[in-house]
Coordinates of C-alpha atoms in Angstrom, one line a residue:
Chain A
X1 CA 5.7 -15.0 -15.5
X2 CA 5.4 -15.7 -19.2
X3 CA 6.5 -12.3 -20.5
X4 CA 9.8 -10.9 -19.4
X5 CA 10.2 -7.8 -17.4
X6 CA 9.4 -4.5 -19.2
X7 CA 8.5 -6.4 -22.4
X8 CA 6.0 -3.9 -23.6
X9 CA 7.9 -0.7 -22.9
X10 CA 11.1 -2.2 -24.4
X11 CA 9.2 -3.2 -27.6
X12 CA 7.7 0.3 -27.8
X13 CA 11.1 2.0 -27.3
X14 CA 12.5 -0.1 -30.2
X15 CA 9.6 1.1 -32.4
X16 CA 11.3 3.6 -34.7
X17 CA 9.6 3.9 -38.1
X18 CA 11.8 5.9 -40.5
X19 CA 14.3 6.6 -37.7
X20 CA 11.9 8.7 -35.8
X21 CA 11.5 7.8 -32.1
X22 CA 7.8 7.4 -32.3
X23 CA 7.7 4.6 -29.7
X24 CA 9.3 6.8 -27.1
X25 CA 6.6 9.4 -27.7
X26 CA 3.9 6.7 -27.3
X27 CA 5.5 5.6 -24.0
X28 CA 5.3 9.2 -22.7
X29 CA 1.7 9.6 -24.0
X30 CA 0.3 6.5 -22.3
X31 CA 0.4 7.9 -18.7
X32 CA -0.8 11.3 -20.1
X33 CA -3.9 9.6 -21.6
X34 CA -4.3 7.6 -18.4
X35 CA -4.3 10.8 -16.2
X36 CA -6.8 12.5 -18.5
X37 CA -9.2 9.6 -18.6
X38 CA -9.1 8.8 -14.9
X39 CA -9.4 12.5 -13.9
X40 CA -12.5 12.8 -16.0
X41 CA -14.3 9.6 -14.9
X42 CA -13.2 8.7 -11.4
X43 CA -11.6 12.0 -10.5
X44 CA -14.3 14.5 -11.2
X45 CA -17.5 12.5 -11.6
X46 CA -16.5 9.9 -9.0
X47 CA -15.6 12.4 -6.5
X48 CA -18.8 14.4 -6.9
X49 CA -20.9 11.2 -6.6
X50 CA -18.9 9.8 -3.6
X51 CA -19.1 13.1 -1.8
X52 CA -22.8 13.3 -2.5
X53 CA -23.5 9.9 -1.2
X54 CA -21.5 10.6 1.9
X55 CA -23.5 13.7 2.6
X56 CA -26.8 11.9 1.7
X57 CA -27.3 13.8 -1.5
X58 CA -27.7 12.6 -5.1
X59 CA -24.9 14.6 -6.8
X60 CA -25.1 15.4 -10.5
X61 CA -28.2 13.8 -11.9
X62 CA -29.4 16.0 -14.8
X63 CA -27.0 15.4 -17.8
X64 CA -27.5 11.8 -19.0
X65 CA -28.5 8.8 -16.9
X66 CA -27.3 9.4 -13.3
X67 CA -25.5 12.5 -14.5
X68 CA -22.9 10.4 -16.3
X69 CA -22.4 13.0 -19.0
X70 CA -21.9 15.9 -16.5
X71 CA -18.1 15.8 -16.8
X72 CA -18.3 16.0 -20.6
X73 CA -20.6 19.0 -20.3
X74 CA -18.2 20.6 -17.9
X75 CA -15.3 20.1 -20.3
X76 CA -17.2 21.7 -23.2
X77 CA -17.9 24.7 -20.9
X78 CA -14.2 24.9 -19.9
X79 CA -13.1 24.8 -23.6
X80 CA -15.5 27.6 -24.6
X81 CA -14.5 29.9 -21.7
X82 CA -12.6 33.0 -22.5
X83 CA -8.9 32.6 -21.5
X84 CA -8.7 35.5 -19.0
X85 CA -5.3 36.9 -17.8
X86 CA -5.9 39.6 -15.2
X87 CA -4.5 43.0 -16.3
X88 CA -2.3 43.5 -13.3
X89 CA -1.0 39.9 -13.3
X90 CA 2.5 39.0 -14.3
X91 CA 1.7 37.6 -17.7
X92 CA 4.7 35.3 -18.1
X93 CA 4.5 33.7 -14.7
X94 CA 0.7 33.5 -14.8
X95 CA 0.9 31.4 -18.0
X96 CA 3.9 29.1 -17.2
X97 CA 2.6 28.4 -13.6
X98 CA 0.1 25.7 -14.5
X99 CA 2.4 24.3 -17.1
X100 CA 5.3 23.8 -14.7
X101 CA 2.8 22.4 -12.1
X102 CA 1.5 19.8 -14.5
X103 CA 4.9 18.8 -15.7
X104 CA 6.0 18.4 -12.1
X105 CA 3.1 16.1 -11.4
X106 CA 3.4 14.2 -14.7
X107 CA 7.2 13.6 -14.6
X108 CA 6.9 11.2 -11.6
X109 CA 4.7 8.9 -13.9
X110 CA 7.9 8.2 -15.8
X111 CA 9.1 5.9 -13.0
X112 CA 5.8 4.3 -12.0
X113 CA 5.6 0.6 -13.1
X114 CA 2.1 0.3 -14.5
X115 CA 2.6 -3.4 -15.1
X116 CA 5.4 -6.0 -15.0
X117 CA 5.7 -5.3 -18.7
X118 CA 5.4 -1.5 -18.7
X119 CA 7.4 1.3 -17.1
X120 CA 8.4 4.6 -18.6
X121 CA 12.0 4.6 -17.4
X122 CA 13.5 1.8 -15.4
X123 CA 15.9 3.9 -13.4
X124 CA 17.9 2.5 -10.6
X125 CA 17.0 5.6 -8.6
X126 CA 13.3 5.4 -9.4
X127 CA 11.9 5.9 -5.9
X128 CA 14.3 8.8 -5.2
X129 CA 13.3 10.4 -8.5
X130 CA 9.6 10.1 -7.6
X131 CA 10.2 11.8 -4.3
X132 CA 12.5 14.5 -5.6
X133 CA 10.5 15.6 -8.7
X134 CA 7.8 17.1 -6.4
X135 CA 10.1 20.0 -6.1
X136 CA 9.1 21.1 -9.6
X137 CA 5.5 21.3 -8.5
X138 CA 6.5 23.7 -5.7
X139 CA 8.0 26.1 -8.2
X140 CA 4.9 25.9 -10.4
X141 CA 2.7 26.7 -7.4
X142 CA 4.9 29.7 -6.5
X143 CA 4.9 30.9 -10.1
X144 CA 1.1 30.7 -10.2
X145 CA 0.6 32.3 -6.8
X146 CA 3.0 35.2 -7.4
X147 CA 2.0 35.7 -11.0
X148 CA -1.7 36.1 -10.2
X149 CA -0.8 39.3 -8.2
X150 CA -3.6 38.6 -5.7
X151 CA -3.3 38.4 -2.0
X152 CA -5.2 35.2 -1.6
X153 CA -3.2 33.5 -4.4
X154 CA 0.1 34.4 -2.8
X155 CA -1.1 33.3 0.7
X156 CA -2.3 30.1 -0.8
X157 CA 0.9 29.5 -2.7
X158 CA 3.1 30.2 0.3
X159 CA 1.0 28.0 2.6
X160 CA 1.1 25.2 0.0
X161 CA 4.8 25.4 -0.5
X162 CA 5.6 25.5 3.2
X163 CA 3.4 22.5 3.6
X164 CA 4.8 20.5 0.7
X165 CA 8.4 21.3 1.7
X166 CA 7.8 20.3 5.4
X167 CA 5.9 17.1 4.7
X168 CA 8.5 15.9 2.2
X169 CA 10.7 15.0 5.2
X170 CA 8.4 12.5 7.0
X171 CA 7.3 11.2 3.6
X172 CA 10.8 10.6 2.5
X173 CA 11.9 8.9 5.7
X174 CA 8.8 6.7 5.7
X175 CA 9.6 5.6 2.1
X176 CA 13.2 5.0 3.1
X177 CA 11.9 2.3 5.5
X178 CA 10.3 0.6 2.5
X179 CA 13.5 1.1 0.4
X180 CA 15.5 -0.4 3.3
X181 CA 13.2 -3.5 3.4
X182 CA 13.7 -3.9 -0.4
X183 CA 17.4 -2.9 -0.5
X184 CA 16.9 -1.1 -3.7
X185 CA 15.4 2.1 -5.2
X186 CA 14.5 0.4 -8.5
X187 CA 10.7 0.5 -8.7
X188 CA 10.4 -2.8 -10.7
X189 CA 12.8 -4.6 -8.2
X190 CA 10.7 -3.4 -5.3
X191 CA 7.7 -5.0 -6.9
X192 CA 9.5 -8.2 -7.8
X193 CA 10.7 -8.6 -4.2
X194 CA 7.1 -8.5 -3.0
X195 CA 5.8 -11.2 -5.4
X196 CA 5.2 -14.8 -4.3
X197 CA 2.7 -17.5 -4.1
X198 CA 1.2 -16.4 -0.8
X199 CA -0.1 -13.2 -2.4
X200 CA -0.6 -10.4 0.1
X201 CA 1.6 -12.0 2.8
X202 CA 4.6 -11.1 0.7
X203 CA 3.8 -7.4 0.7
X204 CA 6.2 -5.2 2.8
X205 CA 3.3 -4.1 4.9
X206 CA 3.0 -7.6 6.3
X207 CA 6.6 -8.5 6.2
X208 CA 7.7 -6.7 9.3
X209 CA 5.9 -5.8 12.5
X210 CA 6.8 -2.1 12.2
X211 CA 5.9 -1.5 8.6
X212 CA 2.4 -0.2 9.4
X213 CA 4.1 2.8 11.1
X214 CA 5.9 4.2 8.0
X215 CA 2.9 3.2 5.9
X216 CA 0.6 5.3 8.0
X217 CA 3.1 8.2 8.2
X218 CA 3.6 8.2 4.4
X219 CA -0.2 8.1 3.9
X220 CA -0.7 11.2 6.2
X221 CA 2.2 13.0 4.7
X222 CA 1.1 12.3 1.1
X223 CA -2.3 13.8 1.9
X224 CA -0.4 17.0 2.8
X225 CA 1.8 16.8 -0.3
X226 CA -1.2 16.8 -2.7
X227 CA -3.1 19.4 -0.7
X228 CA -6.0 17.2 0.1
X229 CA -8.1 17.5 3.2
X230 CA -7.6 17.6 6.1
X231 CA -4.5 19.4 4.9
X232 CA -6.1 21.6 2.3
X233 CA -5.4 24.9 4.0
X234 CA -3.7 26.2 0.8
X235 CA -7.1 26.3 -0.9
X236 CA -9.3 26.8 2.2
X237 CA -12.4 28.1 0.6
X238 CA -13.6 29.9 3.8
X239 CA -10.4 31.9 4.2
X240 CA -8.6 32.2 0.8
X241 CA -11.3 31.9 -1.9
X242 CA -9.5 29.2 -3.7
X243 CA -5.8 29.6 -2.9
X244 CA -3.2 29.8 -5.5
X245 CA -5.6 29.2 -8.4
X246 CA -8.1 31.9 -7.4
X247 CA -7.5 33.9 -10.6
X248 CA -7.4 31.0 -13.0
X249 CA -10.3 30.1 -15.3
X250 CA -10.9 28.1 -18.4
X251 CA -8.3 25.6 -19.6
X252 CA -5.6 26.9 -17.2
X253 CA -7.9 25.9 -14.3
X254 CA -8.4 22.5 -16.0
X255 CA -4.7 22.0 -16.2
X256 CA -4.2 22.8 -12.5
X257 CA -6.9 20.3 -11.7
X258 CA -5.3 17.6 -13.9
X259 CA -2.1 18.2 -12.1
X260 CA -3.8 17.8 -8.8
X261 CA -5.5 14.5 -9.9
X262 CA -2.2 13.4 -11.4
X263 CA -0.4 13.9 -8.0
X264 CA -3.2 12.1 -6.2
X265 CA -2.7 9.0 -8.3
X266 CA 1.1 9.3 -8.1
X267 CA 1.2 9.2 -4.3
X268 CA -1.4 6.5 -4.2
X269 CA 0.6 4.4 -6.7
X270 CA 3.8 5.0 -4.7
X271 CA 2.3 3.9 -1.4
X272 CA 0.9 0.8 -3.1
X273 CA 4.2 0.0 -4.8
X274 CA 6.4 0.4 -1.7
X275 CA 4.1 -1.1 0.9
X276 CA 1.4 -3.1 -0.9
X277 CA 3.1 -4.9 -3.7
X278 CA 2.4 -2.7 -6.6
X279 CA 1.3 -4.9 -9.5
X280 CA 1.4 -8.1 -7.5
X281 CA -1.8 -9.9 -7.0
X282 CA -3.0 -10.0 -3.3
X283 CA -4.7 -13.3 -3.8
X284 CA -2.8 -16.4 -2.4
X285 CA -2.6 -19.8 -3.8
X286 CA -4.9 -22.0 -1.7
X287 CA -3.8 -25.6 -2.2
X288 CA -4.8 -26.7 -5.7
X289 CA -6.7 -23.5 -6.4
X290 CA -3.8 -21.3 -7.8
X291 CA -5.5 -18.0 -7.4
X292 CA -2.2 -16.1 -7.4
X293 CA -0.9 -17.7 -10.6
X294 CA -4.2 -17.1 -12.3
X295 CA -4.2 -13.4 -11.5
X296 CA -0.6 -12.7 -12.3
X297 CA 0.6 -11.3 -15.7
X298 CA 1.2 -8.1 -17.5
X299 CA -2.5 -7.2 -17.9
X300 CA -3.5 -8.3 -14.4
X301 CA -0.5 -6.3 -13.1
X302 CA -1.9 -3.2 -14.6
X303 CA -5.3 -4.0 -13.2
X304 CA -3.9 -4.5 -9.7
X305 CA -1.8 -1.4 -9.5
X306 CA -4.5 0.8 -10.9
X307 CA -7.1 -0.6 -8.5
X308 CA -4.8 -0.2 -5.5
X309 CA -4.2 3.4 -6.6
X310 CA -7.9 4.0 -7.0
X311 CA -8.5 2.5 -3.6
X312 CA -6.2 5.0 -1.9
X313 CA -7.8 7.8 -3.9
X314 CA -11.1 6.7 -2.6
X315 CA -9.7 6.9 1.0
X316 CA -8.5 10.4 0.2
X317 CA -12.0 11.4 -1.0
X318 CA -13.5 9.7 2.0
X319 CA -11.3 11.7 4.4
X320 CA -12.0 14.9 2.6
X321 CA -15.7 14.7 3.3
X322 CA -15.2 13.4 6.8
X323 CA -12.5 15.4 8.6
X324 CA -12.4 19.1 9.3
X325 CA -9.5 21.2 8.1
X326 CA -6.4 21.8 10.3
X327 CA -5.1 25.2 11.3
X328 CA -1.7 26.4 10.0
X329 CA 0.0 26.0 13.3
X330 CA -1.6 22.6 13.9
X331 CA -0.4 21.5 10.5
X332 CA 3.2 22.4 11.3
X333 CA 2.9 20.8 14.7
X334 CA 1.7 17.5 13.2
X335 CA 4.6 17.5 10.7
X336 CA 7.5 18.5 12.9
X337 CA 6.5 17.2 16.4
X338 CA 4.5 14.1 15.5
X339 CA 5.2 12.7 12.1
X340 CA 9.0 13.4 11.9
X341 CA 9.9 11.9 15.3
X342 CA 7.8 8.8 14.6
X343 CA 9.3 8.5 11.2
X344 CA 12.8 8.5 12.8
X345 CA 11.6 5.8 15.3
X346 CA 10.2 3.7 12.5
X347 CA 13.4 4.1 10.5
X348 CA 15.6 2.9 13.4
X349 CA 13.2 0.0 14.2
X350 CA 13.0 -1.1 10.6
X351 CA 16.8 -1.0 10.4
X352 CA 17.1 -3.1 13.6
X353 CA 14.5 -5.6 12.2
X354 CA 16.2 -5.8 8.8
X355 CA 19.7 -6.4 10.4
X356 CA 18.8 -8.8 13.2
X357 CA 15.7 -10.7 12.0
X358 CA 16.3 -12.5 8.8
Chain B
X1 CA 25.2 7.4 -28.0
X2 CA 25.6 8.1 -31.7
X3 CA 21.8 7.8 -32.1
X4 CA 20.6 11.0 -33.8
X5 CA 17.7 11.2 -31.3
X6 CA 20.1 11.3 -28.3
X7 CA 22.1 14.0 -30.1
X8 CA 19.1 16.1 -30.7
X9 CA 17.9 15.8 -27.1
X10 CA 21.4 16.6 -25.9
X11 CA 21.5 19.8 -27.9
X12 CA 18.0 20.7 -26.8
X13 CA 19.0 20.5 -23.2
X14 CA 22.3 22.2 -23.8
X15 CA 20.5 25.1 -25.4
X16 CA 17.9 25.3 -22.6
X17 CA 20.8 25.4 -20.0
X18 CA 22.8 28.1 -21.8
X19 CA 19.9 30.4 -22.7
X20 CA 18.2 30.2 -19.3
X21 CA 21.6 30.9 -17.6
X22 CA 22.1 33.9 -19.9
X23 CA 18.5 35.1 -19.0
X24 CA 19.4 34.8 -15.2
X25 CA 22.3 37.1 -15.7
X26 CA 20.8 39.6 -18.1
X27 CA 17.2 39.9 -16.8
X28 CA 16.3 43.1 -15.0
X29 CA 13.6 41.5 -13.0
X30 CA 14.9 39.5 -10.1
X31 CA 11.8 37.3 -10.0
X32 CA 12.3 36.3 -13.6
X33 CA 15.9 35.6 -12.9
X34 CA 15.0 33.3 -10.1
X35 CA 12.4 31.4 -12.1
X36 CA 14.8 31.1 -15.0
X37 CA 17.2 29.4 -12.7
X38 CA 14.7 26.5 -12.6
X39 CA 15.4 25.8 -16.3
X40 CA 19.1 26.1 -15.8
X41 CA 19.1 23.5 -12.9
X42 CA 16.9 21.2 -14.9
X43 CA 19.1 21.4 -18.0
X44 CA 22.1 20.6 -15.9
X45 CA 20.3 17.6 -14.3
X46 CA 19.6 16.4 -17.9
X47 CA 23.2 16.8 -18.8
X48 CA 24.2 14.6 -15.8
X49 CA 21.8 12.0 -17.1
X50 CA 23.7 12.0 -20.4
X51 CA 26.9 11.3 -18.4
X52 CA 25.1 8.2 -16.9
X53 CA 25.1 9.9 -13.5
X54 CA 21.4 9.6 -12.8
X55 CA 21.9 9.6 -9.0
X56 CA 23.6 13.0 -9.2
X57 CA 21.0 14.2 -11.6
X58 CA 18.2 13.5 -9.2
X59 CA 20.2 14.9 -6.3
X60 CA 20.7 18.0 -8.3
X61 CA 16.9 18.4 -8.7
X62 CA 16.2 17.7 -5.0
X63 CA 18.9 20.0 -3.6
X64 CA 18.9 22.8 -6.1
X65 CA 15.3 23.0 -7.2
X66 CA 13.6 21.7 -4.0
X67 CA 15.9 23.4 -1.6
X68 CA 17.9 26.3 -2.9
X69 CA 15.6 27.7 -5.5
X70 CA 12.6 27.6 -3.2
X71 CA 14.6 29.4 -0.5
X72 CA 15.7 31.9 -3.1
X73 CA 12.1 32.5 -4.2
X74 CA 10.9 32.9 -0.7
X75 CA 13.7 35.3 0.1
X76 CA 12.9 37.4 -3.0
X77 CA 9.1 37.4 -2.4
X78 CA 9.3 38.4 1.3
X79 CA 11.7 41.3 0.6
X80 CA 9.8 44.6 0.4
X81 CA 10.0 46.7 -2.7
X82 CA 12.0 44.1 -4.6
X83 CA 10.0 44.7 -7.7
X84 CA 10.7 48.4 -7.6
X85 CA 14.4 48.2 -7.6
X86 CA 15.9 48.2 -11.0
X87 CA 18.8 45.7 -11.3
X88 CA 21.9 47.1 -13.1
X89 CA 22.7 44.9 -16.0
X90 CA 24.7 47.5 -17.9
X91 CA 28.2 46.8 -19.3
X92 CA 30.5 48.7 -17.0
X93 CA 34.1 47.8 -17.9
X94 CA 34.0 46.7 -21.5
X95 CA 37.6 46.3 -22.3
X96 CA 38.9 44.5 -19.2
X97 CA 35.7 42.3 -19.3
X98 CA 36.4 41.3 -22.9
X99 CA 40.0 40.4 -22.0
X100 CA 38.9 38.3 -19.0
X101 CA 36.3 36.6 -21.1
X102 CA 38.7 35.8 -23.9
X103 CA 41.4 34.6 -21.4
X104 CA 39.0 32.2 -19.7
X105 CA 37.7 31.0 -23.0
X106 CA 41.2 30.4 -24.3
X107 CA 42.2 28.6 -21.1
X108 CA 39.2 26.3 -21.3
X109 CA 39.6 25.5 -24.9
X110 CA 43.4 24.9 -24.4
X111 CA 42.6 22.4 -21.6
X112 CA 39.9 20.8 -23.7
X113 CA 42.1 20.3 -26.8
X114 CA 45.3 19.4 -25.1
X115 CA 43.9 16.7 -22.7
X116 CA 44.8 13.5 -24.5
X117 CA 41.6 11.5 -24.7
X118 CA 39.1 11.4 -21.9
X119 CA 40.2 8.4 -20.0
X120 CA 37.4 5.9 -19.1
X121 CA 37.8 4.4 -15.7
X122 CA 39.6 1.1 -15.4
X123 CA 36.9 -0.5 -13.3
X124 CA 33.7 -0.9 -15.2
X125 CA 30.4 0.1 -13.6
X126 CA 28.7 -3.0 -12.3
X127 CA 25.2 -3.1 -11.0
X128 CA 23.4 -0.2 -9.4
X129 CA 25.3 3.1 -8.9
X130 CA 23.3 3.8 -5.7
X131 CA 24.7 0.7 -4.0
X132 CA 28.3 1.8 -4.9
X133 CA 27.7 5.3 -3.6
X134 CA 26.2 3.9 -0.4
X135 CA 29.2 1.6 0.2
X136 CA 31.7 4.2 -0.6
X137 CA 30.2 6.9 1.7
X138 CA 30.0 4.4 4.5
X139 CA 33.5 3.1 4.1
X140 CA 36.2 5.2 2.3
X141 CA 34.5 8.6 2.6
X142 CA 32.9 8.1 6.0
X143 CA 34.9 11.0 7.6
X144 CA 33.8 13.7 5.1
X145 CA 30.3 12.3 5.3
X146 CA 30.2 12.6 9.1
X147 CA 31.8 16.1 8.9
X148 CA 29.1 17.3 6.5
X149 CA 26.4 15.9 8.8
X150 CA 27.9 17.7 11.8
X151 CA 28.0 20.9 9.8
X152 CA 24.3 20.5 8.8
X153 CA 23.4 19.7 12.4
X154 CA 25.1 22.8 13.6
X155 CA 23.2 24.8 11.0
X156 CA 19.9 23.3 12.1
X157 CA 20.5 24.1 15.7
X158 CA 21.5 27.6 14.8
X159 CA 18.4 28.1 12.7
X160 CA 16.2 26.8 15.5
X161 CA 17.9 29.0 18.0
X162 CA 17.4 32.1 15.8
X163 CA 13.8 31.4 15.0
X164 CA 12.5 30.5 18.4
X165 CA 10.5 32.8 20.6
X166 CA 12.4 34.5 23.3
X167 CA 10.4 33.3 26.3
X168 CA 11.3 34.4 29.8
X169 CA 13.9 36.8 28.6
X170 CA 14.4 40.2 30.3
X171 CA 13.5 42.3 27.2
X172 CA 9.9 41.5 26.4
X173 CA 9.6 43.6 23.3

């Protein structure tokens, strides 16, 4: 591969001018900058444009050519806004809510391998950490919803938490199928096991005849975990104004949105790492034309994992503007009576396949 | 682990753990206590990481923050008038309490200073901890593991039984 595994992040971790761990701070800052940039460009502007085209509209067109500067104008507006804390709100919880929420969505980026040469922390429990750290987001949502001292906020928070806690179960079992195929929870190892000269044929999705089932289950459950349509009942505009962030404005609102876009990329990256090869190139070597070798490397790895993540975010946006919202009871029905049993079935079938079929 | 950065981070997490735990005990507002518990659990998870037990650290976050803390918050939020009741955090029995505190402190310090060297294990850790834990739970500790799963299954069935609608029963209300 030319460069050894984690070459960039190891070099950064060793970068300690005057004994200060500056390199570690840079490692932590890279995903942060990435979230901010992607949320501004693809997240906000892209979503508005995509939704507009799907509904046969033009979307933002006024600020700049094709409305490209619209997001910058929005940011300027958000920065200037007065930072309002409602008088009857619980000041402390109202303020820490968005912070805890953002930290929860950002912590998972520590174990995402952005390239063969870059990962924040190469834990041997990486996948488990990424599933488990969502718990912090739950507490942040509850703090925001309770702290706002508003009926809609509290309803939204309770719905959101019930949904996240329930859908963690099928999501975790579905990812366990992928972990079983890999035999490890180490994110870089999972990626390495899916690399090969045939490109996409080495991805876990195409390695077993059952893998599409956990893939589909995790995709559906991940939509619910990030509160995206058709599972966006926590912020159902027609019932709850805006759910747990009804009372938020200005920068606190922006932080909540950054957290949401962060989680969207996080689940998209996890599904592409576990089932679609992460930073591996999907192109196969065709005889003398070594497409796979040409498109493999640290920079290409970053390109592939980010484009796979963006593809799943596009599917999330597409679904949002296509499907109607579920009711609360339908949501719980889908989770407990459809997804969870099928997740167990796929778990057993994957285990049988892994044991008896080499 | 003699790196000053690690030492600084260790003391940071130790301080977070201790102060948030003190806040849980001394706060008069039960919601603040519950949210403060979040920082305590996280500090303890970070201390597990310093002991190279990252699997236990992540399990701590999943079980305590994702399970117990959320359950606790739901319980607190769905209890009526919980914000009106003033929690008693007064000092009630000062002298016996002080004796108890000093006794426990003395016992802990005695154990800490008289234990001769913290013995490192004979077998060095090789490879992934997760794999070892998996093999051990499925071989040497399979009986406790199965007993725990039967207990959890019984709790699940009990919860489902308590929560279900009473259809076809004699008392309709």
